[in-house]
Short mmCIF file of C-alpha atoms in Angstrom, two decimals:
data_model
loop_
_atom_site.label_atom_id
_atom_site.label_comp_id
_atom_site.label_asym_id
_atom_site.label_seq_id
_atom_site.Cartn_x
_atom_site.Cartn_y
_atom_site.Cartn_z
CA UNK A 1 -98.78 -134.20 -41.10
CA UNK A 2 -99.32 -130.59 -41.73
CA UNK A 3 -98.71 -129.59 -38.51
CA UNK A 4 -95.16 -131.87 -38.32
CA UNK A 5 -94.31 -130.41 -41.67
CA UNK A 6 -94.69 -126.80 -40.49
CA UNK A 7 -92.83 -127.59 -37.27
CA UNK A 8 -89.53 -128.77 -39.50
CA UNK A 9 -89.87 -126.45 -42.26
CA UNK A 10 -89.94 -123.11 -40.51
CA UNK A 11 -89.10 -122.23 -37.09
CA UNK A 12 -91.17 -119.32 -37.23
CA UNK A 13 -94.00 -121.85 -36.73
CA UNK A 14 -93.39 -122.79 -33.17
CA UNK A 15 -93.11 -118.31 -32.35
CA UNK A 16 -96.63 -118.18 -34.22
CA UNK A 17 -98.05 -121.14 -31.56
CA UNK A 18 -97.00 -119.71 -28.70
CA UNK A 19 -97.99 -116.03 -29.39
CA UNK A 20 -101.49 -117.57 -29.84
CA UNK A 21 -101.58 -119.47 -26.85
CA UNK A 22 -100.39 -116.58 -24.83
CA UNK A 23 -103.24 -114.98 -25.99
CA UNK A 24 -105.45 -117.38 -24.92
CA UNK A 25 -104.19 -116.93 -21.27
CA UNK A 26 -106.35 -114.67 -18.69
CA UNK A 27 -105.83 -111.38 -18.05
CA UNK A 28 -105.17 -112.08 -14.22
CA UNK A 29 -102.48 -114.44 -15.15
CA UNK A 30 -100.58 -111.16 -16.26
CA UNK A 31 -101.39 -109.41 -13.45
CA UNK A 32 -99.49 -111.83 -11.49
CA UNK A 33 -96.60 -112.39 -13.43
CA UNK A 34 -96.04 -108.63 -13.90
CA UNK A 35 -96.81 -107.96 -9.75
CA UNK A 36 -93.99 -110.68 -9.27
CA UNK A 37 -91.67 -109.30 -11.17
CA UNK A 38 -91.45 -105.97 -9.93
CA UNK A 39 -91.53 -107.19 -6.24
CA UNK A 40 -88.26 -108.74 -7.10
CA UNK A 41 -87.03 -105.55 -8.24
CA UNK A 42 -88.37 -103.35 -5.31
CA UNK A 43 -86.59 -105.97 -3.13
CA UNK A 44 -83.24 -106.21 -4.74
CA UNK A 45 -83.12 -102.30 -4.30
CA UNK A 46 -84.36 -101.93 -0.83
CA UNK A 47 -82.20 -104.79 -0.11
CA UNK A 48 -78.76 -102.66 -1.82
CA UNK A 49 -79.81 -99.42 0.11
CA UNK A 50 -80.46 -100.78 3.42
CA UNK A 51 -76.60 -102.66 2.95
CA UNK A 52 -75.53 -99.19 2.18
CA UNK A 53 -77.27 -97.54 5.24
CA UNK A 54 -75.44 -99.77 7.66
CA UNK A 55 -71.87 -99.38 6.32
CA UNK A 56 -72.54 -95.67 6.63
CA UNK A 57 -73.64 -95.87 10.48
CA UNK A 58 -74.19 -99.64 12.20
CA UNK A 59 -77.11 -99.53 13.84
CA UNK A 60 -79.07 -97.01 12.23
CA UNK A 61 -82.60 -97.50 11.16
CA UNK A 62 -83.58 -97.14 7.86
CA UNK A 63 -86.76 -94.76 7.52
CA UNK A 64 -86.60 -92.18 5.60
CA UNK A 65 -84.91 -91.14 2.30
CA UNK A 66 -85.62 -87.46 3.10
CA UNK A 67 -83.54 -87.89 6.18
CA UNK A 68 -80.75 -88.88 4.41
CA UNK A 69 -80.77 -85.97 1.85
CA UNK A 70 -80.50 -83.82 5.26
CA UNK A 71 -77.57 -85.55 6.57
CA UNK A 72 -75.90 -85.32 3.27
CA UNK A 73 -76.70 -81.53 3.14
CA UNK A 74 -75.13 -81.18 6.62
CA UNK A 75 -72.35 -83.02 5.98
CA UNK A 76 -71.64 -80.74 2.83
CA UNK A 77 -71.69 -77.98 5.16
CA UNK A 78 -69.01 -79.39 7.62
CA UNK A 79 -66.66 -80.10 4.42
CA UNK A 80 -67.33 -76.50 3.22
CA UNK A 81 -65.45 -75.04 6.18
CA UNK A 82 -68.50 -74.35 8.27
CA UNK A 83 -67.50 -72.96 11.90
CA UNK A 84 -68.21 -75.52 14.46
CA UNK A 85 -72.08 -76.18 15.63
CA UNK A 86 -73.41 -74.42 12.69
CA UNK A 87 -76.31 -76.59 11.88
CA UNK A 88 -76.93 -77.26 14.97
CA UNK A 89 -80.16 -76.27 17.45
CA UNK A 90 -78.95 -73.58 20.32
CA UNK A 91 -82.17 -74.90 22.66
CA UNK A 92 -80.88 -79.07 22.75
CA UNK A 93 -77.88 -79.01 20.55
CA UNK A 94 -79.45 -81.54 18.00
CA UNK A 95 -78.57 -80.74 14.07
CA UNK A 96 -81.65 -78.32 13.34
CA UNK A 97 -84.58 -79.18 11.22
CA UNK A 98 -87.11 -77.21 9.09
CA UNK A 99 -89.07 -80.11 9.95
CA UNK A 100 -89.36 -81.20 13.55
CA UNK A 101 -88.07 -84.50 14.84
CA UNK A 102 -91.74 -85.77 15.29
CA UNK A 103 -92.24 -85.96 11.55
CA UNK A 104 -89.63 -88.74 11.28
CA UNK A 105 -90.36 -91.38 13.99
CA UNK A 106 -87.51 -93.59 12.62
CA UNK A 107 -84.94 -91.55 12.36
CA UNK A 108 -81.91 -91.50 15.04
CA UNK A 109 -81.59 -87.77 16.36
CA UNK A 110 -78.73 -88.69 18.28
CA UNK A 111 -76.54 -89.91 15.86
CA UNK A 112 -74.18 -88.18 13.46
CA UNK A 113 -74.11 -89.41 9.77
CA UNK A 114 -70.82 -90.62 8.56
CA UNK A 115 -70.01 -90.66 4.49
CA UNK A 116 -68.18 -93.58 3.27
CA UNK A 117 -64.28 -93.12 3.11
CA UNK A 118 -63.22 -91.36 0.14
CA UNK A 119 -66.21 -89.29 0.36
CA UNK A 120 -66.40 -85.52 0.22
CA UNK A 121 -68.83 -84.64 2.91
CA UNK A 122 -66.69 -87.31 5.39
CA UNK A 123 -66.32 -85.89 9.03
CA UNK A 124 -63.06 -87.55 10.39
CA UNK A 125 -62.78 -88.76 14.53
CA UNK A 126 -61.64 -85.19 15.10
CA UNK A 127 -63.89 -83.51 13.77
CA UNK A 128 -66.54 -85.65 15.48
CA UNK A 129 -64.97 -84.64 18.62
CA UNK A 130 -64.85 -81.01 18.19
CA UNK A 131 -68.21 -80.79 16.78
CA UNK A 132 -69.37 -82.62 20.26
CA UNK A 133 -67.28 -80.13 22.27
CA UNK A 134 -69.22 -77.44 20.33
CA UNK A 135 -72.59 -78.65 21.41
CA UNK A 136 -71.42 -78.91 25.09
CA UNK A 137 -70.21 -75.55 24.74
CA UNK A 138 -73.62 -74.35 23.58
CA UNK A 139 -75.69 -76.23 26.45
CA UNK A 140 -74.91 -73.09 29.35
CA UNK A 141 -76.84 -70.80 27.09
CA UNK A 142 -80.38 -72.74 28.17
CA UNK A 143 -82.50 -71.44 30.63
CA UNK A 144 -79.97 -72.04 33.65
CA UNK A 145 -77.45 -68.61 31.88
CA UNK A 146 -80.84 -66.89 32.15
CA UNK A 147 -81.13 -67.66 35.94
CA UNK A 148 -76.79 -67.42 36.69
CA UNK A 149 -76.85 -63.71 35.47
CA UNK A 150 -78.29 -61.78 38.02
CA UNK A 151 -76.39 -63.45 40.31
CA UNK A 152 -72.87 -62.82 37.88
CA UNK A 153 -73.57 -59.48 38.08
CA UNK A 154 -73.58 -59.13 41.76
CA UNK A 155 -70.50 -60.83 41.89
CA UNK A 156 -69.11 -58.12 39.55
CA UNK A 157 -70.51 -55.33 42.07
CA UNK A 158 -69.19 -56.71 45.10
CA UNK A 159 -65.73 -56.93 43.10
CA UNK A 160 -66.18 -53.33 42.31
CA UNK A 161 -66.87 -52.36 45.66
CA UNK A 162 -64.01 -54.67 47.05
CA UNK A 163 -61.88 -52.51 44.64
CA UNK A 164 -63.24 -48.73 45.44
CA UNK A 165 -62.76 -49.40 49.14
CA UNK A 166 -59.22 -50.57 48.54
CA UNK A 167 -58.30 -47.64 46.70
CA UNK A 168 -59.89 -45.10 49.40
CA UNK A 169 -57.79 -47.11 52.02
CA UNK A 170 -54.55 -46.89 49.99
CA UNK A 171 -54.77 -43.15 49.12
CA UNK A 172 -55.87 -42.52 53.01
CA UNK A 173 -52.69 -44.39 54.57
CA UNK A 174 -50.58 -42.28 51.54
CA UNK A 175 -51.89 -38.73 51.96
CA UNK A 176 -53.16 -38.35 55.78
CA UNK A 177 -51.88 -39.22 59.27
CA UNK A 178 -51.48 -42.52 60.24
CA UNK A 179 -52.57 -41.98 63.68
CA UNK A 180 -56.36 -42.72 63.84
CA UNK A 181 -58.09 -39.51 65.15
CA UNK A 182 -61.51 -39.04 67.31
CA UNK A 183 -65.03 -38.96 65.95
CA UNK A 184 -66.31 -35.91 66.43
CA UNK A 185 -70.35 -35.07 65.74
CA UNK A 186 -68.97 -32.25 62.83
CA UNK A 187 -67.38 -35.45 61.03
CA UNK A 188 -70.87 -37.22 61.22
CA UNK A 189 -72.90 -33.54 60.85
CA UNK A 190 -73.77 -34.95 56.98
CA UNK A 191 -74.74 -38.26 57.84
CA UNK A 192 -78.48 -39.72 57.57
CA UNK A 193 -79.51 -42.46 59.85
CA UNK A 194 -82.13 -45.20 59.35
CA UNK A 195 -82.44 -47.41 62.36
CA UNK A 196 -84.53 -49.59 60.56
CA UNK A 197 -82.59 -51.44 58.50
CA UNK A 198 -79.67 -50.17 60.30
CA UNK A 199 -78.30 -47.28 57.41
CA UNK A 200 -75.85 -44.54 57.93
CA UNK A 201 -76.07 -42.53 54.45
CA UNK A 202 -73.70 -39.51 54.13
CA UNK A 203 -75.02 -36.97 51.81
CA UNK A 204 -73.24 -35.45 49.09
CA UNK A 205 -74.50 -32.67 46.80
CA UNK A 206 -75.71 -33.01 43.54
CA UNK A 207 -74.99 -37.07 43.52
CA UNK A 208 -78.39 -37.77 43.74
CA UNK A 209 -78.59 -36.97 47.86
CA UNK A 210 -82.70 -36.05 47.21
CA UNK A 211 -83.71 -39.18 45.71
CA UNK A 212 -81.57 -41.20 48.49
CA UNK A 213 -83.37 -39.40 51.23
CA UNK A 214 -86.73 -40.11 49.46
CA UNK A 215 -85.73 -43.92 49.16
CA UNK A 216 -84.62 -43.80 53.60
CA UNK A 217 -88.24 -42.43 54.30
CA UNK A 218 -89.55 -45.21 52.82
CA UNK A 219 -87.18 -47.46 54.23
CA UNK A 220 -87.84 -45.74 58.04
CA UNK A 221 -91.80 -46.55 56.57
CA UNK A 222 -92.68 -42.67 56.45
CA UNK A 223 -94.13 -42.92 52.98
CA UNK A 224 -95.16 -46.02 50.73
CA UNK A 225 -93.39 -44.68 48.05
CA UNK A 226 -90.55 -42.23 46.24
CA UNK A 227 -92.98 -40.59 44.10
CA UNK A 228 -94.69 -39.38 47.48
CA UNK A 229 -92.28 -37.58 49.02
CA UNK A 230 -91.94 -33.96 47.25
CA UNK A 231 -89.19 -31.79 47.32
CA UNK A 232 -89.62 -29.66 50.01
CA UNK A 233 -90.84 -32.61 52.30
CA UNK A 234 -87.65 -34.12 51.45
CA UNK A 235 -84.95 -31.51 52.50
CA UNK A 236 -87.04 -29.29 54.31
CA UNK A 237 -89.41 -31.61 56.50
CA UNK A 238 -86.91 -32.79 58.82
CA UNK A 239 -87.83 -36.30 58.93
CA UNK A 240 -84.63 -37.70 58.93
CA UNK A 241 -82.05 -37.41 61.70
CA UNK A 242 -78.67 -36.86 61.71
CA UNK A 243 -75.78 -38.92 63.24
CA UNK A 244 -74.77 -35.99 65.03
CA UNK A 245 -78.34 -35.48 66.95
CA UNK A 246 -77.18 -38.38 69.13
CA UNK A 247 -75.12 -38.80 72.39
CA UNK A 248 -71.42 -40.21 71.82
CA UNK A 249 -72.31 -43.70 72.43
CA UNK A 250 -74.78 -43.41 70.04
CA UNK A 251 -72.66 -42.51 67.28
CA UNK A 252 -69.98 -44.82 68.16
CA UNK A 253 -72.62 -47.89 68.24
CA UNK A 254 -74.12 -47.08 64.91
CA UNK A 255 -70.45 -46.20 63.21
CA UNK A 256 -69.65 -49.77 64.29
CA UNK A 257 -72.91 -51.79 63.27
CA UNK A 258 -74.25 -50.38 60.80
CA UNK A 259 -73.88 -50.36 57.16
CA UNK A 260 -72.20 -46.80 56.37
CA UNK A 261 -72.77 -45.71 52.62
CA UNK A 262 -71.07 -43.07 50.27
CA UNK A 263 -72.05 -41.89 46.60
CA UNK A 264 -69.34 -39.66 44.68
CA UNK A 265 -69.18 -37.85 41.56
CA UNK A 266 -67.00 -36.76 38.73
CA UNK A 267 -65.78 -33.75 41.05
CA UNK A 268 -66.04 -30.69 37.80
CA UNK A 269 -69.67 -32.59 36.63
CA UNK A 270 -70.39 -32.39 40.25
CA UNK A 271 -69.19 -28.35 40.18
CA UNK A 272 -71.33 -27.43 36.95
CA UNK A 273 -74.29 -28.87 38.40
CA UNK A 274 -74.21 -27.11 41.53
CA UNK A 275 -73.53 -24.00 39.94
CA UNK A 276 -76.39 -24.14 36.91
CA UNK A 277 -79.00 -25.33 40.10
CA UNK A 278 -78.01 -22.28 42.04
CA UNK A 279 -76.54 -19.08 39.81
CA UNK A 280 -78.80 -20.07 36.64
CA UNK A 281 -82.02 -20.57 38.29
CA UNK A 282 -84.12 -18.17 40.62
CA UNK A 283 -82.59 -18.76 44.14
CA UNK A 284 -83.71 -16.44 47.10
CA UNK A 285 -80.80 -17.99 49.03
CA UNK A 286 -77.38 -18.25 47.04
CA UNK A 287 -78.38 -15.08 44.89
CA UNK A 288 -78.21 -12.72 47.31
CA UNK A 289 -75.52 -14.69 49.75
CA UNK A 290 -73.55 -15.26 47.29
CA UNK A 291 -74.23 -14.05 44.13
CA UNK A 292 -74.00 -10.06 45.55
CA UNK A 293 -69.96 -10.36 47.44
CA UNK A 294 -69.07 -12.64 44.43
CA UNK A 295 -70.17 -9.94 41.86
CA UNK A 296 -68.98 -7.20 43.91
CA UNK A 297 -65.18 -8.43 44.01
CA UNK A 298 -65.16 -10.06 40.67
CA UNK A 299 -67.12 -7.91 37.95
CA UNK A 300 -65.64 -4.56 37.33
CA UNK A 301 -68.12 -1.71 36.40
CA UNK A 302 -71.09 -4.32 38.09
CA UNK A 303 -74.39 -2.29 36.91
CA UNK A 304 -76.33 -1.50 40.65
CA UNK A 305 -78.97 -4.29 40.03
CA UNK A 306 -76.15 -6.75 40.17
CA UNK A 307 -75.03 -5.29 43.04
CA UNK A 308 -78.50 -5.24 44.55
CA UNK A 309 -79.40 -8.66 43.84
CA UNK A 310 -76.68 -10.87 43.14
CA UNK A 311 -78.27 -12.80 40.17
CA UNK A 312 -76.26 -13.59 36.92
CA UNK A 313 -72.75 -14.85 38.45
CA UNK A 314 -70.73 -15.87 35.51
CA UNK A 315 -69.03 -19.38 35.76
CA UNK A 316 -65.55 -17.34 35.09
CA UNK A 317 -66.65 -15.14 38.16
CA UNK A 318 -67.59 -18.46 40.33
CA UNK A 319 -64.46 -20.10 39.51
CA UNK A 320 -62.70 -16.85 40.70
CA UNK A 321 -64.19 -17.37 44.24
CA UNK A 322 -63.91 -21.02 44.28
CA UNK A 323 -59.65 -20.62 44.05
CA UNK A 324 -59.31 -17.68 45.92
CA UNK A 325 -57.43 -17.89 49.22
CA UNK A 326 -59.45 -15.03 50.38
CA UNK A 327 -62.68 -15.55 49.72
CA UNK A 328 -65.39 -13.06 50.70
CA UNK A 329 -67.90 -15.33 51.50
CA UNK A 330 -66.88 -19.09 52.83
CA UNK A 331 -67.33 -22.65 51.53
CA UNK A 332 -70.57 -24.23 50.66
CA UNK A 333 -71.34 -28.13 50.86
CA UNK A 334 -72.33 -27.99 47.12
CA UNK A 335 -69.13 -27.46 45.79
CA UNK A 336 -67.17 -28.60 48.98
CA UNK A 337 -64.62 -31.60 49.23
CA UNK A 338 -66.25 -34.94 49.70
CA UNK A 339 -63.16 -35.36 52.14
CA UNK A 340 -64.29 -32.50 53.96
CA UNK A 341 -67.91 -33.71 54.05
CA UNK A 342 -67.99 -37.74 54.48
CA UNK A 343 -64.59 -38.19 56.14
CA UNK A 344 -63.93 -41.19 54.10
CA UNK A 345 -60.52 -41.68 55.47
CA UNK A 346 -61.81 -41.66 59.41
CA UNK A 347 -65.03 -43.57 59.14
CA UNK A 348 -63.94 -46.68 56.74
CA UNK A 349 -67.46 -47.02 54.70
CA UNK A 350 -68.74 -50.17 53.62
CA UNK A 351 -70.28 -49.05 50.53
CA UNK A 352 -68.98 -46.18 48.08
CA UNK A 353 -71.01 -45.70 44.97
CA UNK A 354 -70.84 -43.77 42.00
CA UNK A 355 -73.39 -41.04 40.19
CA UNK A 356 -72.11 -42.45 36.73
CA UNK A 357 -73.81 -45.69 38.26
CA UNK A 358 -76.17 -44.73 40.83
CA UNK A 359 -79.12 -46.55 40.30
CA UNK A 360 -76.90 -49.82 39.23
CA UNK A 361 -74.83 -49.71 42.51
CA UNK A 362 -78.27 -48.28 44.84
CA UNK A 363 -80.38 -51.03 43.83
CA UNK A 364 -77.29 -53.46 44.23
CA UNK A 365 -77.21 -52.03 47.82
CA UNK A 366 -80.75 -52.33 48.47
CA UNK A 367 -81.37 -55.94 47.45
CA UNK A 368 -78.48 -56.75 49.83
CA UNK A 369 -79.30 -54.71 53.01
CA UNK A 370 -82.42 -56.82 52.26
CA UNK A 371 -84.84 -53.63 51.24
CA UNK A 372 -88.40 -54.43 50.18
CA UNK A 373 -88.52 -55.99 46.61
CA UNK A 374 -90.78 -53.27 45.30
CA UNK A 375 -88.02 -50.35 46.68
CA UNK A 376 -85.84 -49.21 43.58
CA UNK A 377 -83.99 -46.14 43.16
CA UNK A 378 -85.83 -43.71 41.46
CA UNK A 379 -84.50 -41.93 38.28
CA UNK A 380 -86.82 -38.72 38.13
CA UNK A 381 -85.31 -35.47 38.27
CA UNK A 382 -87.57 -33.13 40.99
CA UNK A 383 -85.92 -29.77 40.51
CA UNK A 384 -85.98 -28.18 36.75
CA UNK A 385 -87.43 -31.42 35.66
CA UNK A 386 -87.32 -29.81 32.12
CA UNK A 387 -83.67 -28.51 32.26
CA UNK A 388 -81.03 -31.26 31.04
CA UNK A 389 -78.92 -32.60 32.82
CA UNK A 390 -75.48 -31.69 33.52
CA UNK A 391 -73.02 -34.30 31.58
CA UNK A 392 -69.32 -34.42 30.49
CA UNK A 393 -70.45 -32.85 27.50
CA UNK A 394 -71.67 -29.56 29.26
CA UNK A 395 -69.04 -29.83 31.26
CA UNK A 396 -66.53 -29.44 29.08
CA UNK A 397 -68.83 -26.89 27.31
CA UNK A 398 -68.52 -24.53 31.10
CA UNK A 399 -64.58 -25.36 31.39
CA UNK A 400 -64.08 -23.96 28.58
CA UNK A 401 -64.61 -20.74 29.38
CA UNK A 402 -61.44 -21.09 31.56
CA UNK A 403 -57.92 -20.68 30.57
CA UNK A 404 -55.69 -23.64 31.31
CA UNK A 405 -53.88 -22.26 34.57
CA UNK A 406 -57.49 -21.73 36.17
CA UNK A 407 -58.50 -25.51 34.89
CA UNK A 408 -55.26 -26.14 36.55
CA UNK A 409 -55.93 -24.67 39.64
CA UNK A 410 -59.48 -26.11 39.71
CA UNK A 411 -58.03 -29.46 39.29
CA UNK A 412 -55.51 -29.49 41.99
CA UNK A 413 -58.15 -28.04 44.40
CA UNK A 414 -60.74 -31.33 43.78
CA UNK A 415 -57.19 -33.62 43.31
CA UNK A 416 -58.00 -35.94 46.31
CA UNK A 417 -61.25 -36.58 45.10
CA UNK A 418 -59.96 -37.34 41.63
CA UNK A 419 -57.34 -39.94 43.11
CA UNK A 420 -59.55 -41.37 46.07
CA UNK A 421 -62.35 -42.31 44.08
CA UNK A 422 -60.42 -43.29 40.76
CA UNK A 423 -61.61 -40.48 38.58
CA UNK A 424 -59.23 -39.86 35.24
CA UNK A 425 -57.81 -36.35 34.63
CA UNK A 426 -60.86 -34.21 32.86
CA UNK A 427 -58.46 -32.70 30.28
CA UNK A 428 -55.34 -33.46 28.59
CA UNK A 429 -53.53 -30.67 29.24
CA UNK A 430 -53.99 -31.31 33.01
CA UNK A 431 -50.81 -32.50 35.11
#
């Protein structure tokens, strides 16, 4: 009776009953319940997310929660205004990674995350599309653009030299006869010839002519290599012949099989350089030759040492000789015509290169006359190593010293040079 009395009389009775037999219950009967319970949660949320993950992209794995901060990150990017493959890898075109692609095992590299409509970071079909174009783009900057540029720029050198040869044929048929004249051995008189690789080389002053003799010894396997061969050996040692030392069939056979080469210069750099080498500098040769008559017709009150010895010839006094009609001592090949020494418009050469380019367009040359692989042009300077060389700068700096008529005149006398080998007018004032 107590306990029926208790039950009807206050509710609070049955609360007090259970609380005490829940009590009473073991501790690993709460363990279970609460274990339960939270399982169902855990799976009710994986359950939401992984609905979530395949609206986004069918087919995608779910893995990693990380991964999907990364795509949202990148896909922030893209709706900034982000240029196209930013974000991307320039080895494999894959959307770069502080971590690599090994840390996440489940995650799909190769796909794109797409936001749900409406979102911010959504990238649209065409934007897809021009973000794959993008990563095509990208792929010729591997390994194979490493291994396509040498051979790009020998394209562009055989374009170049498709284009000099052109122009010397053009200003030829313009300027000279059109009747084809005979060969003689004075036209050929500057020409080096190396049988072995079959090379005719005409040689042009102060275009680099000592370091391409150096480089045909080695070819004609007189020396092992350039830095051999000294200076003297080189121009004095006789160890290359001339085109002219042969018999007229001779000449004629190697004009017409073998590969005939030309090097040119910016005509007034070409001019200062030959005169610093040989009225600046000690010269037993062009002092006295001409360094004395020069002085002697140019210099008024010229002190007797002058006289005597010919050294200190002004540029103002060399340019003075150079234009006069009446020259007391003749021409020398340093500052002659390369028309007058190479005879580009009677032999047809199958190679013109440039001193603003030598060692570009020499070692193009050499690789394809097929020239040892260890063979290179060489870049040293042999006579007054220490003295700089002559530029447009010092050029200028010499020119200067002229009025405009005499650049004038100096211009007009080295004109065919200018226009044959497509060399710009020197000074503004020129016409």
């Amino acid at each position: 009776m107590p306990w029926v009395e208790c039950k009807t009389a206050d509710p609070r009775c049955g609360r007090r009953r259970l609380r005490t037999l829940a009590m009473k219950l073991p501790c690993f009967f709460w363990f279970l319940l609460l274990f339960g319970a939270g399982g169902l949660v855990l799976f009710t949320h994986l359950q939401d997310l992984s609905e979530t993950f395949q609206q986004q992209a069918p087919g995608m794995r779910f893995g990693d929660p990380l991964g999907q901060t990364m795509r949202k990150d990148l896909c922030t990017k893209e709706a900034a205004g982000s240029s196209l493959g930013q974000g991307l890898d320039s080895t494999d075109g894959l959307p770069a990674s502080p971590v690599p692609p090994m840390e996440f095992p489940a995650f799909s590299w190769q796909r794109q995350s797409v936001p749900p409509e409406g979102s911010p970071g959504r990238i649209t079909k065409r934007r897809r599309k021009l973000l794959l174009k993008s990563t095509v783009a990208m792929q010729p900057r591997n390994s194979s653009s490493s291994l396509a540029g040498p051979l790009d720029s020998r394209r562009r050198l055989a374009r170049v030299q498709e284009a000099r040869k052109r122009l010397t044929k053009e200003v030829c048929a313009k300027y000279t006869s059109t009747s084809r004249r005979t060969v003689t051995p004075q036209h050929v008189s500057r020409i080096f010839v190396e049988d072995r690789h079959k090379l005719l080389y005409c040689e042009v002053p102060k275009v680099g002519c000592s370091n391409w003799k150096r480089v045909l010894m080695v070819l004609a396997g007189l020396a092992s290599s350039t830095r051999d061969i000294q200076h003297d050996a080189v121009h004095y040692g006789n160890h290359l012949r001339r085109l002219d030392s042969f018999d007229r069939q001779g000449i004629a056979h190697r004009l017409r099989t073998y590969t005939k080469v030309l090097f040119v210069r910016e005509p007034f750099e070409r001019l200062v350089s030959a005169f610093r080498d040989k009225f600046e500098n000690p010269n037993t040769y062009y002092h006295p030759v001409f360094g004395k008559p020069i002085i002697s017709r140019y210099r008024a009150n010229a002190s007797q040492a002058a006289l005597r010895t010919g050294a200190g010839v002004t540029f103002k006094e060399f340019m003075q000789y150079l234009l006069d009609v009446h020259r007391p001592v003749g021409m020398d090949i340093h500052w002659e015509h390369v028309g007058q020494l190479c005879s580009p418009c009677l032999l047809d050469y199958d190679f013109i290169g440039k001193f603003e380019t030598i060692e570009e367009d020499a070692n193009f040359l050499l690789h394809r006359m097929g020239a040892p692989h260890n063979l290179t042009f060489p870049s040293f300077k042999d006579r007054n190593p220490h003295a700089e060389r002559t530029s447009a700068h010092i050029t200028r700096h010499y020119f200067a010293q002229l009025d405009t008529s005499e650049r004038q005149r100096a211009y007009d006398f080295y004109y065919m040079d200018y226009l044959m080998f497509n060399y710009s007018k020197p000074f503004k004032d020129l016409y």
